[in-house]
Short mmCIF file of N, CA and C in Angstrom, two decimals:
data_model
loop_
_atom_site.label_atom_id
_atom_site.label_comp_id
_atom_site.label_asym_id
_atom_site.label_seq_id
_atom_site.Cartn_x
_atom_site.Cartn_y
_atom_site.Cartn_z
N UNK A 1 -2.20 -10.01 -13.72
CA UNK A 1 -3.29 -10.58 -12.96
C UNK A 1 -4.61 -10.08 -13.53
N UNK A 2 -5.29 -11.30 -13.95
CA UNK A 2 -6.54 -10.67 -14.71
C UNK A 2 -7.69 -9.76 -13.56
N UNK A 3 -8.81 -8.66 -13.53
CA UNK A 3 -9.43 -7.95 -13.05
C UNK A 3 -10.51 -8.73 -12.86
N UNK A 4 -10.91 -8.70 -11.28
CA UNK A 4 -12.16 -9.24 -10.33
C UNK A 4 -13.32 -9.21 -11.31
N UNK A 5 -13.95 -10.54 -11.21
CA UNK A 5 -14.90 -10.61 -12.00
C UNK A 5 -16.44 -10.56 -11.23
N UNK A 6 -16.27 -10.39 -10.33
CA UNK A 6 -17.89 -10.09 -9.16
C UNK A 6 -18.02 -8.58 -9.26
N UNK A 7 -19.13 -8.05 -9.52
CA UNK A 7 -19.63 -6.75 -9.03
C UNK A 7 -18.73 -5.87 -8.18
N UNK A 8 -19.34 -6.40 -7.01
CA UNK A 8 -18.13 -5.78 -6.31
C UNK A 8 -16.36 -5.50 -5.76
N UNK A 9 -16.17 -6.56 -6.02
CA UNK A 9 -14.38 -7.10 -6.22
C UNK A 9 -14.04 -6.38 -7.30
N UNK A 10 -14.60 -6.43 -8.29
CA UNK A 10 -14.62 -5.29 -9.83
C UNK A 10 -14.70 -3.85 -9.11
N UNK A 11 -15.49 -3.28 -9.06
CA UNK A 11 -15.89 -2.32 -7.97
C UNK A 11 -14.88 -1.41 -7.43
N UNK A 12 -14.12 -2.34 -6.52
CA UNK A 12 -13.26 -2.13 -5.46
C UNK A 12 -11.96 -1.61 -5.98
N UNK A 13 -11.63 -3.16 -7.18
CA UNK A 13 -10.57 -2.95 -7.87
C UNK A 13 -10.47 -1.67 -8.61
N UNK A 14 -11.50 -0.91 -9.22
CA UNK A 14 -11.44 0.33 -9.93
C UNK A 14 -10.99 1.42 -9.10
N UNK A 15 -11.51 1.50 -8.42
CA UNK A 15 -10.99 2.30 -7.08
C UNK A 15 -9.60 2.42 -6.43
N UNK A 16 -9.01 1.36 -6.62
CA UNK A 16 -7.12 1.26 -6.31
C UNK A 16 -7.37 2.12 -7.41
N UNK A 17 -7.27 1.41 -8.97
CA UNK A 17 -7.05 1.87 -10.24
C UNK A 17 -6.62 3.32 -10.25
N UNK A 18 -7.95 4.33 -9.91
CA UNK A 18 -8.49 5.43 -9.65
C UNK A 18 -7.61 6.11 -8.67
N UNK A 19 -7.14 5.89 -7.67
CA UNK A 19 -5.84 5.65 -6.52
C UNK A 19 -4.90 5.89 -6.92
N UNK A 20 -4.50 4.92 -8.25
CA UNK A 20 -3.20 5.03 -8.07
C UNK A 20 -2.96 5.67 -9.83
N UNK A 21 -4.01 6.26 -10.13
CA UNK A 21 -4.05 7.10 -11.23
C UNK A 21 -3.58 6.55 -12.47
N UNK A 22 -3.98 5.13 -12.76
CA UNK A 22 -3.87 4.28 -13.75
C UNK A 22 -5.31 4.47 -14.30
N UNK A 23 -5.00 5.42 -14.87
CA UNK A 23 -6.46 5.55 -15.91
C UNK A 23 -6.63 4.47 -17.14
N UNK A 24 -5.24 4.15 -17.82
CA UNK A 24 -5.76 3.41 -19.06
C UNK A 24 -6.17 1.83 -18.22
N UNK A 25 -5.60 1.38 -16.90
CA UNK A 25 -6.28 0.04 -16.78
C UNK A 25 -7.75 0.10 -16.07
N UNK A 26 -8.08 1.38 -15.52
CA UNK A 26 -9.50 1.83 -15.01
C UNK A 26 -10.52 1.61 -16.23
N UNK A 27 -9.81 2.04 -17.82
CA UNK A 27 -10.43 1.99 -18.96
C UNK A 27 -10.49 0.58 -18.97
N UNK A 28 -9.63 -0.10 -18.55
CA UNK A 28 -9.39 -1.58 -19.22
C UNK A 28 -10.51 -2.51 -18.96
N UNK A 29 -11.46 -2.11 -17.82
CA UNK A 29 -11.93 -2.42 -16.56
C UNK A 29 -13.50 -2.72 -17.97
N UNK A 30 -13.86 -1.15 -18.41
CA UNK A 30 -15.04 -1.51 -19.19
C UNK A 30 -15.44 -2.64 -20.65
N UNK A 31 -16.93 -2.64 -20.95
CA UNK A 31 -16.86 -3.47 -21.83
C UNK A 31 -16.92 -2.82 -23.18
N UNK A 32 -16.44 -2.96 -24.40
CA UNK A 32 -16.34 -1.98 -25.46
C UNK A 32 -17.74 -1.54 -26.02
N UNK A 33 -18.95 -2.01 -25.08
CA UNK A 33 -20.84 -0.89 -25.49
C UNK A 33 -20.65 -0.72 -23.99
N UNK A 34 -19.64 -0.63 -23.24
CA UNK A 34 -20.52 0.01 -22.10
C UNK A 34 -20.99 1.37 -22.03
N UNK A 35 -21.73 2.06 -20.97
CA UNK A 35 -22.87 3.33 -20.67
C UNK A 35 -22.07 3.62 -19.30
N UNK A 36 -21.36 5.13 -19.37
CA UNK A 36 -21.74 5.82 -18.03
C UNK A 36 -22.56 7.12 -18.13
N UNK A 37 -23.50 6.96 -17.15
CA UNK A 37 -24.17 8.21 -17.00
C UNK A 37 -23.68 9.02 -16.42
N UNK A 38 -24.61 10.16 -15.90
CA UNK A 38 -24.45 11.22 -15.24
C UNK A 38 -25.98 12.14 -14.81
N UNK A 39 -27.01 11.56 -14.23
CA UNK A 39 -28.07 12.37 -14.36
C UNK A 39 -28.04 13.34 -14.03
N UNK A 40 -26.96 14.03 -13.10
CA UNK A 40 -26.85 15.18 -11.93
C UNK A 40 -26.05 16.07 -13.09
N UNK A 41 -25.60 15.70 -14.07
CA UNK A 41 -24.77 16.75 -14.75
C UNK A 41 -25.18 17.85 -14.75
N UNK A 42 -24.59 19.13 -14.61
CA UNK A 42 -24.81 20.13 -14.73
C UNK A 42 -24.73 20.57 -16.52
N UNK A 43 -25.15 21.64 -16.68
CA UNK A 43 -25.19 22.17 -17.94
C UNK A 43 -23.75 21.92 -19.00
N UNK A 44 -23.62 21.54 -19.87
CA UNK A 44 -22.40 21.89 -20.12
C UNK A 44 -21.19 20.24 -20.14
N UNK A 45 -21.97 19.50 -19.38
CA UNK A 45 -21.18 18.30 -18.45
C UNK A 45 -22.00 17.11 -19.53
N UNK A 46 -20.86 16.71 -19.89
CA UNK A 46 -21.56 14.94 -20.50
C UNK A 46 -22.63 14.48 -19.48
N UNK A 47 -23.92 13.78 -19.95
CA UNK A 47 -24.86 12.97 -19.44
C UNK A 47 -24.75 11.52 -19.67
N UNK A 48 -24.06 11.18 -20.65
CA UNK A 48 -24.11 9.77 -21.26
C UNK A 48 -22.75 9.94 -21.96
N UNK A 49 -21.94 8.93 -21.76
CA UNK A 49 -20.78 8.08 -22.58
C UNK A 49 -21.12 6.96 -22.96
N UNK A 50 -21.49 6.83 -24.31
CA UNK A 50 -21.67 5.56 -24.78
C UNK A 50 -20.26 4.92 -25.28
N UNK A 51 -19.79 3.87 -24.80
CA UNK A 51 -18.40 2.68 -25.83
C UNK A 51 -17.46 3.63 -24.67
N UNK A 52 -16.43 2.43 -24.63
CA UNK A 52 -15.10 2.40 -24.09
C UNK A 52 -14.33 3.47 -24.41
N UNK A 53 -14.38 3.91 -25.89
CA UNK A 53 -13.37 5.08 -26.33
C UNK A 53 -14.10 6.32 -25.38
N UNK A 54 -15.38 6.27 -25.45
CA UNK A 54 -16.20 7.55 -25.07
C UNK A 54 -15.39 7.95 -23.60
N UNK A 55 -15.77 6.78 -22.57
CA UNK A 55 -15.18 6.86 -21.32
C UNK A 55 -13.64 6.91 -21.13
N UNK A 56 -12.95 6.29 -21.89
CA UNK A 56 -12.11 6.67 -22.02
C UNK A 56 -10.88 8.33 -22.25
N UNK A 57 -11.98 8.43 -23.69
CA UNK A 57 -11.72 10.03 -23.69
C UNK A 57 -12.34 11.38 -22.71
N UNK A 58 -13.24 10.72 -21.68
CA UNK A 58 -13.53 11.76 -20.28
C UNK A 58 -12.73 11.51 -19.14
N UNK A 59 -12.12 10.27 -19.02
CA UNK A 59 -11.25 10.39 -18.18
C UNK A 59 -10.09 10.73 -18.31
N UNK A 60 -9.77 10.74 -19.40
CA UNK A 60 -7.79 10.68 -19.79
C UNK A 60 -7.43 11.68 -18.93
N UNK A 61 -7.97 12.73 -18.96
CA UNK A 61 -7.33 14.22 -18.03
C UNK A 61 -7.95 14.03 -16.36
N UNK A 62 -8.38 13.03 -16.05
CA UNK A 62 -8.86 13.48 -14.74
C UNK A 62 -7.54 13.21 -13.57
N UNK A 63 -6.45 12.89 -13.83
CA UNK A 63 -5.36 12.91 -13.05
C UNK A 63 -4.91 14.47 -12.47
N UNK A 64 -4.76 14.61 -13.92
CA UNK A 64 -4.44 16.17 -13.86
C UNK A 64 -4.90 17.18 -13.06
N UNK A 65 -6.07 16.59 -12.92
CA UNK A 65 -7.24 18.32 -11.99
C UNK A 65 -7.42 17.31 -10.84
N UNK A 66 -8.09 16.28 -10.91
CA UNK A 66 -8.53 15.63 -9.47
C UNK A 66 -7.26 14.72 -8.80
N UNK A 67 -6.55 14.70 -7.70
CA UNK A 67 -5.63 13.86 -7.12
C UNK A 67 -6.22 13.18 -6.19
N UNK A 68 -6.61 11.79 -6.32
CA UNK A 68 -7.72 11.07 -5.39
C UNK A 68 -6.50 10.27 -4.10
N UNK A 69 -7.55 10.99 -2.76
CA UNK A 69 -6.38 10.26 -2.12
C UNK A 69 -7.09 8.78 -1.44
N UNK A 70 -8.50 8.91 -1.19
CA UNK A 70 -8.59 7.51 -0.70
C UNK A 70 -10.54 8.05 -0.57
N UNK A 71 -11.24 6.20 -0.67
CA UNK A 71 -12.80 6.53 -0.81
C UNK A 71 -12.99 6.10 0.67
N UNK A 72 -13.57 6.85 1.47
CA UNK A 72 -13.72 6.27 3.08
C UNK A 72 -15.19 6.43 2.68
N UNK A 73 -16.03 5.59 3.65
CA UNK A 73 -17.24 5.33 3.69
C UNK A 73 -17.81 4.49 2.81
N UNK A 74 -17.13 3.45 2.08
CA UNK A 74 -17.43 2.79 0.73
C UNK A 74 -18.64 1.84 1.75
N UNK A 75 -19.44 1.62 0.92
CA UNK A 75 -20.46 0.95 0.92
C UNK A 75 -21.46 0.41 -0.18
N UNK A 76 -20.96 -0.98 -0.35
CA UNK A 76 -21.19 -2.01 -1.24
C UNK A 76 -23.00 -2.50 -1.25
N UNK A 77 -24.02 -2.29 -1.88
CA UNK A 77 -25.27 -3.06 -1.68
C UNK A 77 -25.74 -3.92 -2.81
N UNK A 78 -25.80 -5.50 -2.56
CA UNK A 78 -26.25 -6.16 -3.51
C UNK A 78 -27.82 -5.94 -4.02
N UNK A 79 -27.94 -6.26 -5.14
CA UNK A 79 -29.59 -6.06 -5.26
C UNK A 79 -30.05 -7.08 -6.00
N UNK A 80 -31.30 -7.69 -6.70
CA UNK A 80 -32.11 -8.77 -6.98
C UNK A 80 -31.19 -8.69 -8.25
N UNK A 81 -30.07 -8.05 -8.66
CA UNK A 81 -30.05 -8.79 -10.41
C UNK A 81 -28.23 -9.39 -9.79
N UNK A 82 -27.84 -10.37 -9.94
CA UNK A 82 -26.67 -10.40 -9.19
C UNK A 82 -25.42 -9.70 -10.09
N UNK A 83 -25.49 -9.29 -11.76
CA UNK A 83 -24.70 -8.45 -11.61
C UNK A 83 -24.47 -6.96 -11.02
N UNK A 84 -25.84 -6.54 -10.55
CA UNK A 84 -25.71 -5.21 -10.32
C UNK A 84 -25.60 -4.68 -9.15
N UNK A 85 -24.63 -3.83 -8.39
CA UNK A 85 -24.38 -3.14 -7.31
C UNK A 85 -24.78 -1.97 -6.90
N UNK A 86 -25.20 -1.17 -5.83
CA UNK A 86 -25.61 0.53 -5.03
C UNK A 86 -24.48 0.38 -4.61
N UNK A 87 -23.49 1.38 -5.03
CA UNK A 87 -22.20 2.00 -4.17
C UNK A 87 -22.59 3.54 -3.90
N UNK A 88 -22.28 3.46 -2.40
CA UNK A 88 -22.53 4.58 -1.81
C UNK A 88 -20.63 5.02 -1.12
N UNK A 89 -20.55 6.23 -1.18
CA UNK A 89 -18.93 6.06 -1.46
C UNK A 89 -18.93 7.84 -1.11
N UNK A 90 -17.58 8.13 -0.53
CA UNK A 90 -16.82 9.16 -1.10
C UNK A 90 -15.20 9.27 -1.62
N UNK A 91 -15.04 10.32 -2.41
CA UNK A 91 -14.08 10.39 -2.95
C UNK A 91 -13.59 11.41 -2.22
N UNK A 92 -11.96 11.49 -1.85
CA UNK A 92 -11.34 12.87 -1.20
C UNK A 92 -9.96 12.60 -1.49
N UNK A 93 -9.59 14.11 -1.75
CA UNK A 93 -8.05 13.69 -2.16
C UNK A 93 -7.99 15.80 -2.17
N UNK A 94 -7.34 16.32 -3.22
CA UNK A 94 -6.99 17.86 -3.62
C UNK A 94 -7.78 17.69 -4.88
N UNK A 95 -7.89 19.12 -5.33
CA UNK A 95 -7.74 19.62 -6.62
C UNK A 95 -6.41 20.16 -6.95
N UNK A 96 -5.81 19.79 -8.22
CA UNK A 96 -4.87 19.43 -8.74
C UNK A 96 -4.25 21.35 -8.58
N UNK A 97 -4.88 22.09 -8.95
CA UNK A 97 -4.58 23.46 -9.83
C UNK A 97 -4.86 24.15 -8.70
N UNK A 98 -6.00 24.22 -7.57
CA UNK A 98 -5.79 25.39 -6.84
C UNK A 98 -5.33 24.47 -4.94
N UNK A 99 -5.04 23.18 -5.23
CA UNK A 99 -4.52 22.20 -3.79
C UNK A 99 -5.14 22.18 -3.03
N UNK A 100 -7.00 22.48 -3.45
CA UNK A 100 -8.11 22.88 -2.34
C UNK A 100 -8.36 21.31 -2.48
N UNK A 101 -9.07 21.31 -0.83
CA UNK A 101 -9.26 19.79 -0.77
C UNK A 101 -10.99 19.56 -1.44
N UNK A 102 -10.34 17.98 -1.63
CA UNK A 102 -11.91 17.35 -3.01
C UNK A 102 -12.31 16.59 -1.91
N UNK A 103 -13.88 16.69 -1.67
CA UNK A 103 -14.17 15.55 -0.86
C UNK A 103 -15.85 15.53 -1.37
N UNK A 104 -16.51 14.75 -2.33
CA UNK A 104 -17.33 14.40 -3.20
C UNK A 104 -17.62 13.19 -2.59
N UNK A 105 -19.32 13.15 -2.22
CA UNK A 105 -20.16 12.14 -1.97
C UNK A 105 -20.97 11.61 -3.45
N UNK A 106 -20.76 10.11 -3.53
CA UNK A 106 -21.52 9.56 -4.85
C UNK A 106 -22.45 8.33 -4.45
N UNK A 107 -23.50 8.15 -5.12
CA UNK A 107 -23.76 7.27 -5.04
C UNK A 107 -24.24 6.38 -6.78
N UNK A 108 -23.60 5.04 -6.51
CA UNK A 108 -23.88 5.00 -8.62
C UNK A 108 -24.17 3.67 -8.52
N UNK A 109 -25.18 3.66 -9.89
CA UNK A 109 -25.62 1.68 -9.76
C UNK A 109 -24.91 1.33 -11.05
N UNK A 110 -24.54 0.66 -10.42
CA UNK A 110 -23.06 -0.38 -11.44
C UNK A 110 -23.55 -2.10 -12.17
N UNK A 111 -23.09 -2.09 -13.07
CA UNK A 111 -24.18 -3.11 -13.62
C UNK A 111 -22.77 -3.91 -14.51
N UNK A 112 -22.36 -5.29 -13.87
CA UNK A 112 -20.79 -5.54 -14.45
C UNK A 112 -21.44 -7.12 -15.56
N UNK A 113 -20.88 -7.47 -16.79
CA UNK A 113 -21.23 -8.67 -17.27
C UNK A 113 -20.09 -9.12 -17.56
N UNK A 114 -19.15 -10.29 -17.25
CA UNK A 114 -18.16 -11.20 -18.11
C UNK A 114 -17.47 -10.36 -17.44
N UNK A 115 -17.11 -9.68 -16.12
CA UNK A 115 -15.90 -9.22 -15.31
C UNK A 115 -15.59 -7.82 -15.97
N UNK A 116 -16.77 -7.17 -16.99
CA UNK A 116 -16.48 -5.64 -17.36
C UNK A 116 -17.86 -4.97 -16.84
N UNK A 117 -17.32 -3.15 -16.72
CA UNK A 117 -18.48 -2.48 -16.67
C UNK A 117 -19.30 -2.14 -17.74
N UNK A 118 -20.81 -2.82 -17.59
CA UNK A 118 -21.42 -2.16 -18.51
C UNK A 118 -22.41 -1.40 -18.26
N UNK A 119 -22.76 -0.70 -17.13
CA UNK A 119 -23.72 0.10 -17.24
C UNK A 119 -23.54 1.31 -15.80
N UNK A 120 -22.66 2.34 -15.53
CA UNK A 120 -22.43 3.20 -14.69
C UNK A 120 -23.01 4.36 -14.51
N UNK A 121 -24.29 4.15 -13.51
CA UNK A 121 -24.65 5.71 -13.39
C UNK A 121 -23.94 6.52 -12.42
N UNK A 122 -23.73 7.15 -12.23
CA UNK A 122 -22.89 7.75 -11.36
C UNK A 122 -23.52 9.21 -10.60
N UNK A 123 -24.32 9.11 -9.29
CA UNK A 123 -25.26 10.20 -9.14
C UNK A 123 -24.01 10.86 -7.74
N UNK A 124 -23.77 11.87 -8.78
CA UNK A 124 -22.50 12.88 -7.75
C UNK A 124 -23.18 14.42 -7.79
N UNK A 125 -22.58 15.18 -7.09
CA UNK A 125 -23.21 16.56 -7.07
C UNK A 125 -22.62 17.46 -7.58
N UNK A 126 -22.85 17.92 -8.55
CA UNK A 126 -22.98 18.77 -9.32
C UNK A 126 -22.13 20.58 -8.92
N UNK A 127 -22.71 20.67 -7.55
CA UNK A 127 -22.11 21.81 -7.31
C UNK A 127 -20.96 21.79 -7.29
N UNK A 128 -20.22 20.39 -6.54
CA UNK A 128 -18.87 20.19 -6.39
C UNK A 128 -17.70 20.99 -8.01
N UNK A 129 -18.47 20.57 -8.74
CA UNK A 129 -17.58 21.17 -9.77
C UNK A 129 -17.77 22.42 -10.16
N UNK A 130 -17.89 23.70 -9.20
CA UNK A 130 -17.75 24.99 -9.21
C UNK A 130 -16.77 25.23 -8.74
N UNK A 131 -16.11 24.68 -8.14
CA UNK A 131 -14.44 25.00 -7.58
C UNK A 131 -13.66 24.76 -8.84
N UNK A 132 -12.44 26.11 -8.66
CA UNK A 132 -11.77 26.34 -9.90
C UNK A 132 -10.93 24.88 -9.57
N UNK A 133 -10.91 24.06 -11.02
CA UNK A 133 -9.83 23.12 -10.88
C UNK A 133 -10.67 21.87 -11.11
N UNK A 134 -11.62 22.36 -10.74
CA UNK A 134 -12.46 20.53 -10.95
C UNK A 134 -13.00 20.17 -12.72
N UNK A 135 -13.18 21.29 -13.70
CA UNK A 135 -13.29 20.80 -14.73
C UNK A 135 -12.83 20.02 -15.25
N UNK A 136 -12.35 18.78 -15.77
CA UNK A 136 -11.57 17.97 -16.14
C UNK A 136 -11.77 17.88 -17.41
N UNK A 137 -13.30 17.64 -17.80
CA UNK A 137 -13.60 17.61 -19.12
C UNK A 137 -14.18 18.23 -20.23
N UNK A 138 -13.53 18.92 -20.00
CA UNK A 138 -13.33 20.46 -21.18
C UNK A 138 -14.96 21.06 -21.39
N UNK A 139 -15.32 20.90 -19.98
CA UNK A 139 -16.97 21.36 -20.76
C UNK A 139 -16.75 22.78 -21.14
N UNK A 140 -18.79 23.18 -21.31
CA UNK A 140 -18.41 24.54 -22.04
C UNK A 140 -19.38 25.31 -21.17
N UNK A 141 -19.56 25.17 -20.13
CA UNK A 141 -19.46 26.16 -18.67
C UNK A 141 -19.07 27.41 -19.11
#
C-alpha cells in the first residue's frame, strides 16, 4: 500500500512506522534531498541531516535505546503553504537500556512534496537526552 500523500496523513503514517519500529519504511517515507533539523541540539548532537542516507544513518539505532509506545496529544496545524504542517506531539514509551520511562514533548514544521518528507525541523528538548540510554546517535557528549 503506497504511503499518504497529504501532510498530515503522511505525518500520522510515520508515527505507526515509528510504533511499530519499522525504521527502514519510516526512511522510505523521505525524499532522497530531504533536511531534518534539530535547532535544540545540544552540543555534540547532529543539527542538520542533509539526503535520505543522512537520516537514515541517525535513525538505524533508535529502536535499540528508544521503545516508543504511543504519541498522545498529537496535534496537527495547517498553515498558508498547503504542503506544510505544526505538529505539536508527544512521544512516550521506555528507554531501551535503563527501562526508565521516555516521555518527550516536540513540536516540528514538516514540509511534505510528491507524498515525501522534505523539510523536518524537529524542536524537542534537549535535556531529555541526559538520561543514560537516550543517546542513540553515537554523539560525542
Amino acid at each position: 500500500m503506497p504511503a499518504p500523500t497529504s501532510p498530515a496523513d503522511l505525518f500520522r503514517h510515520s508515527l505507526r512506522l515509528l510504533r511499530d519500529k519499522d525504521i527502514p519504511a519510516w526512511v522510505a517515507l523521505w525524499a532522497e534531498d530531504g533536511v531534518m533539523e534539530f535547532p535544540f541540539a545540544p552540543d555534540g548532537w547532529p543539527r542538520r541531516l542533509e539526503g535520505k542516507e543522512a537520516v537514515a544513518a541517525y535513525m538505524r539505532h533508535y529502536p535499540d535505546h528508544i521503545d516508543l509506545h504511543d504519541f498522545p496529544e498529537l496535534r496537527i496545524h495547517r498553515t498558508t503553504d498547503p504542503r506544510t504542517i505544526v505538529v505539536e506531539m508527544r512521544g512516550v514509551g521506555r528507554l531501551v537500556e535503563s527501562d526508565a520511562p521516555f516521555d518527550m514533548t516536540y513540536i516540528a514544521v514538516v514540509t511534505v512534496r510528491d507524498g515525501h518528507f522534505t523539510s523536518y525541523r524537529d524542536y524537542w528538548n534537549p535535556l531529555a537526552v541526559q538520561e543514560p540510554g537516550a543517546d542513540f546517535t553515537g554523539s560525542s557528549r
